[in-house]
Amino acid sequence: AGVAMAEGEGLVSVDYEVSGKVQGVFFRKYTQGEAKRLGLVGWVQNTSHGTVQGQIQGPTARVRELQEWLRKIGSPQSRISRAEFSNEKKIEALEHEDFQILK
């Protein structure tokens, strides 16, 4: 995606699911904003069972920052009870163009 990566900083992809009061509190919009601020790509969407899920891709250190944000901060009105991460893997190139909110 035309982003110059620092030497030795690999790219990772990780899936996430956040539980708590995370729907109807602009959680997706804030997640997208934070991801873009960190230069990450991926997606976020509400699930039918009241959680928010998605995927993050980017430089490892930046991905860690967003994981921490998803675990502790979220949107101003949200109350996060749990953030789970899965399927973490190293990737050679980003698989998304940007960070999207999926319906």
Short mmCIF file of N, CA, C and O in Angstrom, two decimals:
data_model
loop_
_atom_site.label_atom_id
_atom_site.label_comp_id
_atom_site.label_asym_id
_atom_site.label_seq_id
_atom_site.Cartn_x
_atom_site.Cartn_y
_atom_site.Cartn_z
N ALA A 1 0.84 -1.22 0.00
CA ALA A 1 0.00 0.00 0.00
C ALA A 1 0.86 1.25 0.00
O ALA A 1 0.49 2.28 0.53
N GLY A 2 2.04 1.15 -0.57
CA GLY A 2 2.89 2.32 -0.71
C GLY A 2 3.43 2.88 0.59
O GLY A 2 3.88 4.00 0.66
N VAL A 3 3.37 2.08 1.67
CA VAL A 3 3.89 2.55 2.96
C VAL A 3 5.29 1.97 3.15
O VAL A 3 5.47 0.77 3.06
N ALA A 4 6.27 2.82 3.38
CA ALA A 4 7.63 2.34 3.59
C ALA A 4 7.73 1.74 4.99
O ALA A 4 7.38 2.38 5.97
N MET A 5 8.16 0.51 5.08
CA MET A 5 8.27 -0.15 6.37
C MET A 5 9.70 -0.04 6.89
O MET A 5 10.65 -0.19 6.13
N ALA A 6 9.82 0.19 8.17
CA ALA A 6 11.14 0.23 8.79
C ALA A 6 11.79 -1.15 8.66
O ALA A 6 11.10 -2.17 8.74
N GLU A 7 13.08 -1.17 8.44
CA GLU A 7 13.80 -2.43 8.34
C GLU A 7 13.57 -3.26 9.60
O GLU A 7 13.57 -2.73 10.70
N GLY A 8 13.37 -4.54 9.40
CA GLY A 8 13.24 -5.43 10.55
C GLY A 8 11.88 -5.34 11.24
O GLY A 8 11.67 -5.98 12.26
N GLU A 9 10.99 -4.52 10.73
CA GLU A 9 9.66 -4.46 11.32
C GLU A 9 8.71 -5.23 10.42
O GLU A 9 8.33 -4.75 9.37
N GLY A 10 8.37 -6.42 10.84
CA GLY A 10 7.52 -7.26 10.01
C GLY A 10 6.06 -6.86 10.10
O GLY A 10 5.66 -6.11 10.99
N LEU A 11 5.28 -7.36 9.16
CA LEU A 11 3.84 -7.12 9.16
C LEU A 11 3.15 -8.32 9.78
O LEU A 11 3.54 -9.46 9.58
N VAL A 12 2.10 -8.03 10.54
CA VAL A 12 1.29 -9.12 11.09
C VAL A 12 -0.18 -8.86 10.78
O VAL A 12 -0.60 -7.74 10.50
N SER A 13 -0.93 -9.95 10.84
CA SER A 13 -2.38 -9.91 10.70
C SER A 13 -2.95 -10.58 11.94
O SER A 13 -2.45 -11.62 12.37
N VAL A 14 -3.96 -9.97 12.53
CA VAL A 14 -4.59 -10.59 13.70
C VAL A 14 -6.09 -10.31 13.68
O VAL A 14 -6.53 -9.23 13.28
N ASP A 15 -6.87 -11.31 14.07
CA ASP A 15 -8.32 -11.16 14.17
C ASP A 15 -8.67 -10.77 15.60
O ASP A 15 -7.94 -11.15 16.53
N TYR A 16 -9.76 -10.04 15.76
CA TYR A 16 -10.15 -9.65 17.12
C TYR A 16 -11.66 -9.71 17.28
O TYR A 16 -12.42 -9.65 16.32
N GLU A 17 -12.07 -9.85 18.54
CA GLU A 17 -13.49 -9.76 18.88
C GLU A 17 -13.57 -9.09 20.25
O GLU A 17 -12.89 -9.49 21.19
N VAL A 18 -14.38 -8.03 20.33
CA VAL A 18 -14.50 -7.26 21.56
C VAL A 18 -15.91 -7.42 22.11
O VAL A 18 -16.90 -7.24 21.39
N SER A 19 -15.98 -7.77 23.39
CA SER A 19 -17.27 -7.95 24.06
C SER A 19 -17.49 -6.84 25.08
O SER A 19 -16.54 -6.23 25.56
N GLY A 20 -18.76 -6.62 25.42
CA GLY A 20 -19.13 -5.59 26.39
C GLY A 20 -20.19 -4.71 25.78
O GLY A 20 -20.94 -5.13 24.90
N LYS A 21 -20.25 -3.47 26.26
CA LYS A 21 -21.19 -2.51 25.67
C LYS A 21 -20.44 -1.83 24.52
O LYS A 21 -19.82 -0.78 24.71
N VAL A 22 -20.48 -2.49 23.36
CA VAL A 22 -19.67 -2.01 22.24
C VAL A 22 -20.47 -1.75 20.97
O VAL A 22 -19.92 -1.35 19.95
N GLN A 23 -21.77 -1.97 21.02
CA GLN A 23 -22.62 -1.64 19.87
C GLN A 23 -23.48 -0.44 20.22
O GLN A 23 -23.92 -0.28 21.35
N GLY A 24 -23.68 0.43 19.21
CA GLY A 24 -24.51 1.62 19.43
C GLY A 24 -23.78 2.71 20.19
O GLY A 24 -24.39 3.61 20.73
N VAL A 25 -22.46 2.60 20.28
CA VAL A 25 -21.66 3.60 20.99
C VAL A 25 -20.51 4.11 20.11
O VAL A 25 -19.48 4.53 20.60
N PHE A 26 -20.74 4.06 18.79
CA PHE A 26 -19.75 4.54 17.82
C PHE A 26 -18.42 3.79 17.91
O PHE A 26 -17.39 4.30 17.53
N PHE A 27 -18.47 2.57 18.41
CA PHE A 27 -17.24 1.80 18.60
C PHE A 27 -16.52 1.55 17.27
O PHE A 27 -15.31 1.70 17.18
N ARG A 28 -17.29 1.23 16.23
CA ARG A 28 -16.66 0.95 14.93
C ARG A 28 -15.99 2.19 14.36
O ARG A 28 -14.89 2.12 13.83
N LYS A 29 -16.68 3.32 14.49
CA LYS A 29 -16.15 4.57 13.95
C LYS A 29 -14.84 4.96 14.65
O LYS A 29 -13.87 5.37 14.03
N TYR A 30 -14.83 4.82 15.98
CA TYR A 30 -13.62 5.13 16.74
C TYR A 30 -12.49 4.16 16.44
O TYR A 30 -11.33 4.54 16.36
N THR A 31 -12.84 2.88 16.26
CA THR A 31 -11.83 1.87 15.94
C THR A 31 -11.20 2.20 14.59
O THR A 31 -9.98 2.17 14.42
N GLN A 32 -12.05 2.56 13.62
CA GLN A 32 -11.54 2.94 12.30
C GLN A 32 -10.62 4.16 12.41
O GLN A 32 -9.55 4.19 11.81
N GLY A 33 -11.03 5.14 13.19
CA GLY A 33 -10.22 6.35 13.36
C GLY A 33 -8.87 6.06 13.97
O GLY A 33 -7.83 6.58 13.54
N GLU A 34 -8.87 5.22 15.00
CA GLU A 34 -7.63 4.87 15.68
C GLU A 34 -6.71 4.06 14.75
O GLU A 34 -5.50 4.29 14.70
N ALA A 35 -7.31 3.12 14.01
CA ALA A 35 -6.53 2.30 13.07
C ALA A 35 -5.88 3.18 12.01
O ALA A 35 -4.70 3.02 11.68
N LYS A 36 -6.64 4.15 11.49
CA LYS A 36 -6.10 5.03 10.45
C LYS A 36 -5.00 5.91 11.02
O LYS A 36 -3.98 6.16 10.37
N ARG A 37 -5.17 6.36 12.26
CA ARG A 37 -4.15 7.18 12.92
C ARG A 37 -2.84 6.40 13.04
O ARG A 37 -1.75 6.95 12.88
N LEU A 38 -2.95 5.10 13.28
CA LEU A 38 -1.78 4.24 13.43
C LEU A 38 -1.26 3.70 12.09
O LEU A 38 -0.25 3.01 12.04
N GLY A 39 -1.99 4.00 11.01
CA GLY A 39 -1.56 3.53 9.69
C GLY A 39 -1.83 2.06 9.44
O GLY A 39 -1.12 1.41 8.68
N LEU A 40 -2.87 1.53 10.10
CA LEU A 40 -3.20 0.11 9.95
C LEU A 40 -4.33 -0.09 8.95
O LEU A 40 -5.09 0.84 8.67
N VAL A 41 -4.43 -1.30 8.44
CA VAL A 41 -5.53 -1.65 7.54
C VAL A 41 -6.29 -2.83 8.12
O VAL A 41 -5.81 -3.50 9.04
N GLY A 42 -7.48 -3.05 7.60
CA GLY A 42 -8.31 -4.16 8.07
C GLY A 42 -9.77 -3.78 8.01
O GLY A 42 -10.19 -3.02 7.14
N TRP A 43 -10.54 -4.29 8.97
CA TRP A 43 -11.97 -4.01 8.97
C TRP A 43 -12.54 -4.20 10.37
O TRP A 43 -11.90 -4.78 11.26
N VAL A 44 -13.76 -3.71 10.55
CA VAL A 44 -14.49 -3.84 11.81
C VAL A 44 -15.97 -3.96 11.49
O VAL A 44 -16.46 -3.35 10.54
N GLN A 45 -16.69 -4.80 12.24
CA GLN A 45 -18.13 -4.90 12.03
C GLN A 45 -18.80 -5.37 13.32
O GLN A 45 -18.18 -5.99 14.19
N ASN A 46 -20.10 -5.05 13.42
CA ASN A 46 -20.91 -5.57 14.52
C ASN A 46 -21.29 -7.00 14.20
O ASN A 46 -21.49 -7.34 13.03
N THR A 47 -21.40 -7.84 15.22
CA THR A 47 -21.88 -9.20 15.01
C THR A 47 -23.33 -9.29 15.48
O THR A 47 -23.82 -8.40 16.18
N SER A 48 -23.98 -10.39 15.13
CA SER A 48 -25.38 -10.57 15.52
C SER A 48 -25.50 -10.89 17.01
O SER A 48 -26.58 -10.83 17.58
N HIS A 49 -24.39 -11.23 17.66
CA HIS A 49 -24.48 -11.56 19.08
C HIS A 49 -23.91 -10.46 19.99
O HIS A 49 -23.48 -10.74 21.12
N GLY A 50 -23.93 -9.22 19.50
CA GLY A 50 -23.64 -8.09 20.37
C GLY A 50 -22.17 -7.74 20.57
O GLY A 50 -21.84 -6.92 21.41
N THR A 51 -21.30 -8.36 19.80
CA THR A 51 -19.89 -8.02 19.91
C THR A 51 -19.44 -7.25 18.66
O THR A 51 -20.23 -7.07 17.73
N VAL A 52 -18.21 -6.79 18.68
CA VAL A 52 -17.61 -6.16 17.51
C VAL A 52 -16.40 -7.01 17.13
O VAL A 52 -15.64 -7.42 18.00
N GLN A 53 -16.27 -7.30 15.85
CA GLN A 53 -15.14 -8.13 15.42
C GLN A 53 -14.49 -7.54 14.19
O GLN A 53 -15.04 -6.67 13.53
N GLY A 54 -13.30 -8.06 13.88
CA GLY A 54 -12.62 -7.59 12.70
C GLY A 54 -11.23 -8.15 12.58
O GLY A 54 -10.89 -9.14 13.22
N GLN A 55 -10.45 -7.49 11.74
CA GLN A 55 -9.08 -7.91 11.50
C GLN A 55 -8.21 -6.66 11.41
O GLN A 55 -8.66 -5.63 10.91
N ILE A 56 -6.99 -6.79 11.93
CA ILE A 56 -6.02 -5.69 11.88
C ILE A 56 -4.78 -6.20 11.16
O ILE A 56 -4.33 -7.32 11.43
N GLN A 57 -4.21 -5.38 10.29
CA GLN A 57 -2.95 -5.73 9.64
C GLN A 57 -2.05 -4.50 9.62
O GLN A 57 -2.51 -3.38 9.40
N GLY A 58 -0.75 -4.75 9.82
CA GLY A 58 0.21 -3.66 9.76
C GLY A 58 1.48 -4.04 10.50
O GLY A 58 1.66 -5.20 10.88
N PRO A 59 2.37 -3.06 10.71
CA PRO A 59 3.61 -3.31 11.44
C PRO A 59 3.30 -3.80 12.86
O PRO A 59 2.39 -3.27 13.51
N THR A 60 4.04 -4.77 13.33
CA THR A 60 3.76 -5.39 14.61
C THR A 60 3.54 -4.40 15.76
O THR A 60 2.57 -4.51 16.49
N ALA A 61 4.45 -3.44 15.90
CA ALA A 61 4.35 -2.50 17.02
C ALA A 61 3.05 -1.69 16.98
O ALA A 61 2.42 -1.45 18.01
N ARG A 62 2.63 -1.31 15.77
CA ARG A 62 1.39 -0.54 15.62
C ARG A 62 0.17 -1.40 15.90
O ARG A 62 -0.81 -0.94 16.50
N VAL A 63 0.23 -2.64 15.45
CA VAL A 63 -0.87 -3.58 15.71
C VAL A 63 -1.02 -3.77 17.22
O VAL A 63 -2.13 -3.77 17.76
N ARG A 64 0.09 -3.89 17.93
CA ARG A 64 0.06 -4.03 19.39
C ARG A 64 -0.62 -2.82 20.03
O ARG A 64 -1.37 -2.96 21.00
N GLU A 65 -0.34 -1.63 19.50
CA GLU A 65 -0.97 -0.42 20.04
C GLU A 65 -2.49 -0.47 19.90
O GLU A 65 -3.21 -0.11 20.82
N LEU A 66 -2.95 -0.92 18.73
CA LEU A 66 -4.39 -0.98 18.52
C LEU A 66 -5.01 -2.09 19.38
O LEU A 66 -6.12 -1.93 19.89
N GLN A 67 -4.28 -3.18 19.58
CA GLN A 67 -4.78 -4.26 20.45
C GLN A 67 -4.99 -3.72 21.87
O GLN A 67 -6.00 -4.00 22.51
N GLU A 68 -4.03 -2.95 22.33
CA GLU A 68 -4.11 -2.37 23.67
C GLU A 68 -5.30 -1.42 23.76
O GLU A 68 -6.03 -1.40 24.74
N TRP A 69 -5.50 -0.63 22.70
CA TRP A 69 -6.61 0.32 22.63
C TRP A 69 -7.95 -0.44 22.66
O TRP A 69 -8.88 -0.04 23.36
N LEU A 70 -8.03 -1.55 21.91
CA LEU A 70 -9.26 -2.34 21.87
C LEU A 70 -9.53 -3.02 23.22
O LEU A 70 -10.67 -3.27 23.59
N ARG A 71 -8.47 -3.29 23.94
CA ARG A 71 -8.60 -3.97 25.22
C ARG A 71 -9.04 -3.01 26.33
O ARG A 71 -9.79 -3.38 27.22
N LYS A 72 -8.55 -1.75 26.25
CA LYS A 72 -8.71 -0.85 27.39
C LYS A 72 -9.51 0.42 27.15
O LYS A 72 -10.05 0.99 28.08
N ILE A 73 -9.53 0.90 25.90
CA ILE A 73 -10.07 2.25 25.69
C ILE A 73 -11.38 2.23 24.92
O ILE A 73 -12.43 2.50 25.47
N GLY A 74 -11.31 1.92 23.63
CA GLY A 74 -12.54 1.90 22.84
C GLY A 74 -13.12 3.29 22.67
O GLY A 74 -12.42 4.28 22.81
N SER A 75 -14.41 3.36 22.37
CA SER A 75 -15.05 4.67 22.19
C SER A 75 -15.46 5.20 23.57
O SER A 75 -15.58 4.44 24.53
N PRO A 76 -15.67 6.53 23.67
CA PRO A 76 -15.95 7.15 24.96
C PRO A 76 -17.11 6.51 25.74
O PRO A 76 -17.05 6.41 26.95
N GLN A 77 -18.16 6.09 25.04
CA GLN A 77 -19.33 5.55 25.73
C GLN A 77 -19.27 4.03 25.92
O GLN A 77 -20.15 3.44 26.52
N SER A 78 -18.23 3.40 25.38
CA SER A 78 -18.20 1.93 25.43
C SER A 78 -17.75 1.42 26.79
O SER A 78 -17.11 2.14 27.57
N ARG A 79 -18.12 0.19 27.08
CA ARG A 79 -17.59 -0.50 28.25
C ARG A 79 -17.11 -1.87 27.77
O ARG A 79 -17.92 -2.73 27.42
N ILE A 80 -15.81 -2.04 27.71
CA ILE A 80 -15.24 -3.27 27.19
C ILE A 80 -15.08 -4.28 28.30
O ILE A 80 -14.47 -4.00 29.33
N SER A 81 -15.67 -5.45 28.12
CA SER A 81 -15.49 -6.49 29.13
C SER A 81 -14.36 -7.44 28.73
O SER A 81 -13.64 -7.95 29.58
N ARG A 82 -14.19 -7.64 27.42
CA ARG A 82 -13.15 -8.55 26.98
C ARG A 82 -12.77 -8.28 25.53
O ARG A 82 -13.63 -7.99 24.72
N ALA A 83 -11.49 -8.40 25.24
CA ALA A 83 -11.02 -8.33 23.86
C ALA A 83 -10.20 -9.58 23.62
O ALA A 83 -9.26 -9.86 24.36
N GLU A 84 -10.61 -10.35 22.63
CA GLU A 84 -9.90 -11.59 22.31
C GLU A 84 -9.24 -11.46 20.95
O GLU A 84 -9.83 -10.92 20.01
N PHE A 85 -8.03 -12.00 20.86
CA PHE A 85 -7.28 -11.94 19.60
C PHE A 85 -6.94 -13.36 19.17
O PHE A 85 -6.63 -14.21 19.99
N SER A 86 -7.01 -13.59 17.87
CA SER A 86 -6.76 -14.94 17.36
C SER A 86 -6.16 -14.89 15.97
O SER A 86 -6.11 -13.82 15.34
N ASN A 87 -5.72 -16.05 15.50
CA ASN A 87 -5.19 -16.18 14.13
C ASN A 87 -4.07 -15.20 13.80
O ASN A 87 -3.98 -14.71 12.68
N GLU A 88 -3.21 -14.92 14.78
CA GLU A 88 -2.12 -13.99 14.48
C GLU A 88 -1.10 -14.68 13.58
O GLU A 88 -0.72 -15.81 13.84
N LYS A 89 -0.70 -13.98 12.53
CA LYS A 89 0.30 -14.55 11.63
C LYS A 89 1.11 -13.46 10.96
O LYS A 89 0.63 -12.34 10.80
N LYS A 90 2.32 -13.81 10.60
CA LYS A 90 3.16 -12.88 9.85
C LYS A 90 2.67 -12.88 8.40
O LYS A 90 2.30 -13.93 7.88
N ILE A 91 2.66 -11.71 7.79
CA ILE A 91 2.26 -11.62 6.39
C ILE A 91 3.34 -10.87 5.61
O ILE A 91 4.09 -10.08 6.18
N GLU A 92 3.42 -11.15 4.33
CA GLU A 92 4.42 -10.51 3.48
C GLU A 92 3.96 -9.14 3.00
O GLU A 92 4.75 -8.24 2.77
N ALA A 93 2.65 -9.02 2.82
CA ALA A 93 2.09 -7.77 2.30
C ALA A 93 0.70 -7.57 2.89
O ALA A 93 0.04 -8.53 3.27
N LEU A 94 0.29 -6.32 2.96
CA LEU A 94 -1.05 -6.01 3.47
C LEU A 94 -2.11 -6.55 2.51
O LEU A 94 -1.96 -6.44 1.30
N GLU A 95 -3.17 -7.12 3.06
CA GLU A 95 -4.23 -7.72 2.24
C GLU A 95 -5.46 -6.82 2.11
O GLU A 95 -6.43 -7.18 1.49
N HIS A 96 -5.41 -5.63 2.72
CA HIS A 96 -6.51 -4.69 2.62
C HIS A 96 -5.96 -3.34 2.16
O HIS A 96 -4.81 -3.03 2.42
N GLU A 97 -6.81 -2.56 1.50
CA GLU A 97 -6.39 -1.25 1.01
C GLU A 97 -6.41 -0.21 2.13
O GLU A 97 -5.59 0.68 2.19
N ASP A 98 -7.42 -0.32 2.99
CA ASP A 98 -7.56 0.63 4.08
C ASP A 98 -8.29 -0.05 5.24
O ASP A 98 -8.38 -1.27 5.27
N PHE A 99 -8.80 0.75 6.18
CA PHE A 99 -9.52 0.17 7.30
C PHE A 99 -10.99 0.52 7.14
O PHE A 99 -11.36 1.69 7.19
N GLN A 100 -11.81 -0.50 6.93
CA GLN A 100 -13.21 -0.28 6.60
C GLN A 100 -14.18 -0.71 7.69
O GLN A 100 -13.90 -1.65 8.42
N ILE A 101 -15.29 -0.03 7.73
CA ILE A 101 -16.41 -0.47 8.58
C ILE A 101 -17.31 -1.30 7.68
O ILE A 101 -17.82 -0.80 6.67
N LEU A 102 -17.48 -2.57 8.02
CA LEU A 102 -18.35 -3.44 7.23
C LEU A 102 -19.72 -3.49 7.89
O LEU A 102 -19.83 -3.48 9.11
N LYS A 103 -20.74 -3.58 7.07
CA LYS A 103 -22.10 -3.68 7.60
C LYS A 103 -22.39 -5.12 7.95
O LYS A 103 -21.99 -6.02 7.23
#
